[in-house]
XYZ file of C-alpha atoms in Angstrom:
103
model
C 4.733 -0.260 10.001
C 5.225 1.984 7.449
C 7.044 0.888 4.393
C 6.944 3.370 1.554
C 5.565 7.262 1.332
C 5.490 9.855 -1.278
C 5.295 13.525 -0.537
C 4.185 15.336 -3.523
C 5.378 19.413 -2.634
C 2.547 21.760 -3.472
C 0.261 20.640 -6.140
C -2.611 22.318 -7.730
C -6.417 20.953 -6.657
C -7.352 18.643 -8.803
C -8.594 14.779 -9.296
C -5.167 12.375 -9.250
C -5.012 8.982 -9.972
C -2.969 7.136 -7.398
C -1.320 3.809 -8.292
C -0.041 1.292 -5.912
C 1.500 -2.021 -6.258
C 3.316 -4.444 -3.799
C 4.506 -7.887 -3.088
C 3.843 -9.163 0.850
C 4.079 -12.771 2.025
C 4.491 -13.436 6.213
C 7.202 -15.978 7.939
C 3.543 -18.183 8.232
C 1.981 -19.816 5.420
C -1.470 -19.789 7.699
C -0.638 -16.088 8.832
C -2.180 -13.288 6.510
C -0.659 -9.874 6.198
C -2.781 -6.318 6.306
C -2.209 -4.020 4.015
C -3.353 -0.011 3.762
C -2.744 2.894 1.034
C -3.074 5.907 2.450
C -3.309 10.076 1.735
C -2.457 12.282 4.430
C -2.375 9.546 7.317
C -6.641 10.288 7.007
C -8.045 8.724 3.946
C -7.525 5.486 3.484
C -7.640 4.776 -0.494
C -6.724 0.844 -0.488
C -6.898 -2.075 1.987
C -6.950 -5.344 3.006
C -5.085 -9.031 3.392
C -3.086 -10.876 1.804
C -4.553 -14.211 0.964
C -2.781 -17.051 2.778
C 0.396 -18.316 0.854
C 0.653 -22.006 -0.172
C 4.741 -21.817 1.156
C 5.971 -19.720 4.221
C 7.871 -16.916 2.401
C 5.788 -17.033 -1.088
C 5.420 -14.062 -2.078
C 1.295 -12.122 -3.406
C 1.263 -8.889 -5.248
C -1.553 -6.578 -3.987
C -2.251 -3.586 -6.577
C -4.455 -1.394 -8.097
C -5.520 2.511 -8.323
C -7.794 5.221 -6.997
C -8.457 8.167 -8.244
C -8.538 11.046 -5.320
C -9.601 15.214 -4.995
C -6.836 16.564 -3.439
C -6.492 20.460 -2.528
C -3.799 22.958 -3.639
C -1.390 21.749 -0.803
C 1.795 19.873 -0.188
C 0.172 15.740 0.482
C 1.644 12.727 1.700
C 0.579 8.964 0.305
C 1.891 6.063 2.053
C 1.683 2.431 2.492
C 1.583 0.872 5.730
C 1.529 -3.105 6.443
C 1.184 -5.611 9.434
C 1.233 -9.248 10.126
C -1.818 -9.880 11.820
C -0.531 -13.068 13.711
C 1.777 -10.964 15.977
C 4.228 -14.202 16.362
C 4.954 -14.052 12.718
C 6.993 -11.821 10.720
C 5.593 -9.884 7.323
C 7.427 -8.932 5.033
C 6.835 -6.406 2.015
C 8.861 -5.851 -1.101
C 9.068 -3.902 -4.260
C 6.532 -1.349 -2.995
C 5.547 1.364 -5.610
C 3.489 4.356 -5.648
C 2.621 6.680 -8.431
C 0.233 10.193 -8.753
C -0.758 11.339 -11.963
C -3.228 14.033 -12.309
C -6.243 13.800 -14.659
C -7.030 16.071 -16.997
């Protein structure tokens, strides 16, 4: 599912530094949740699980950057997330994303 995305409008080509941060935690404290960044539903700049929480409903925060080429177009950064234990529920909060170029 996806929970957050940012379309930028046309922005000049360039090296961008994309930030990401997010809390996730599943109905399950022996479920995990996956966890993608992504730019233009193609490249997929951040990934993985979240490790299993000690309570059902604990919340993890999963963050950290990239830094991406991206072409003198209009581009689209999202963050998509799944329980992998398709009887439990995941849930994501306080999702941020950011895009700053570099000089």
């Amino acid at each position: 599912m996806q929970k957050l995305s940012l379309a930028t409008g046309v922005i000049a080509a360039g090296d961008y530094r994309i930030g990401y941060s997010m809390e996730l935690t599943s109905s399950n404290k022996n479920a995990q949740t996956l966890v993608q960044v992504q730019v233009d539903d193609t490249t997929t700049i951040a990934g993985g699980m979240s490790p299993k929480v000690q309570v059902a409903g604990n919340y993890t925060v999963f963050s950290g950057f990239a830094v991406v080429t991206l072409t003198n177009a209009a581009h689209t950064i999202d963050v998509d997330y799944k329980d992998l234990d398709t009887t439990e529920t995941a849930t994501i909060r306080n999702v941020r994303l950011e895009l700053y170029p570099i000089p």
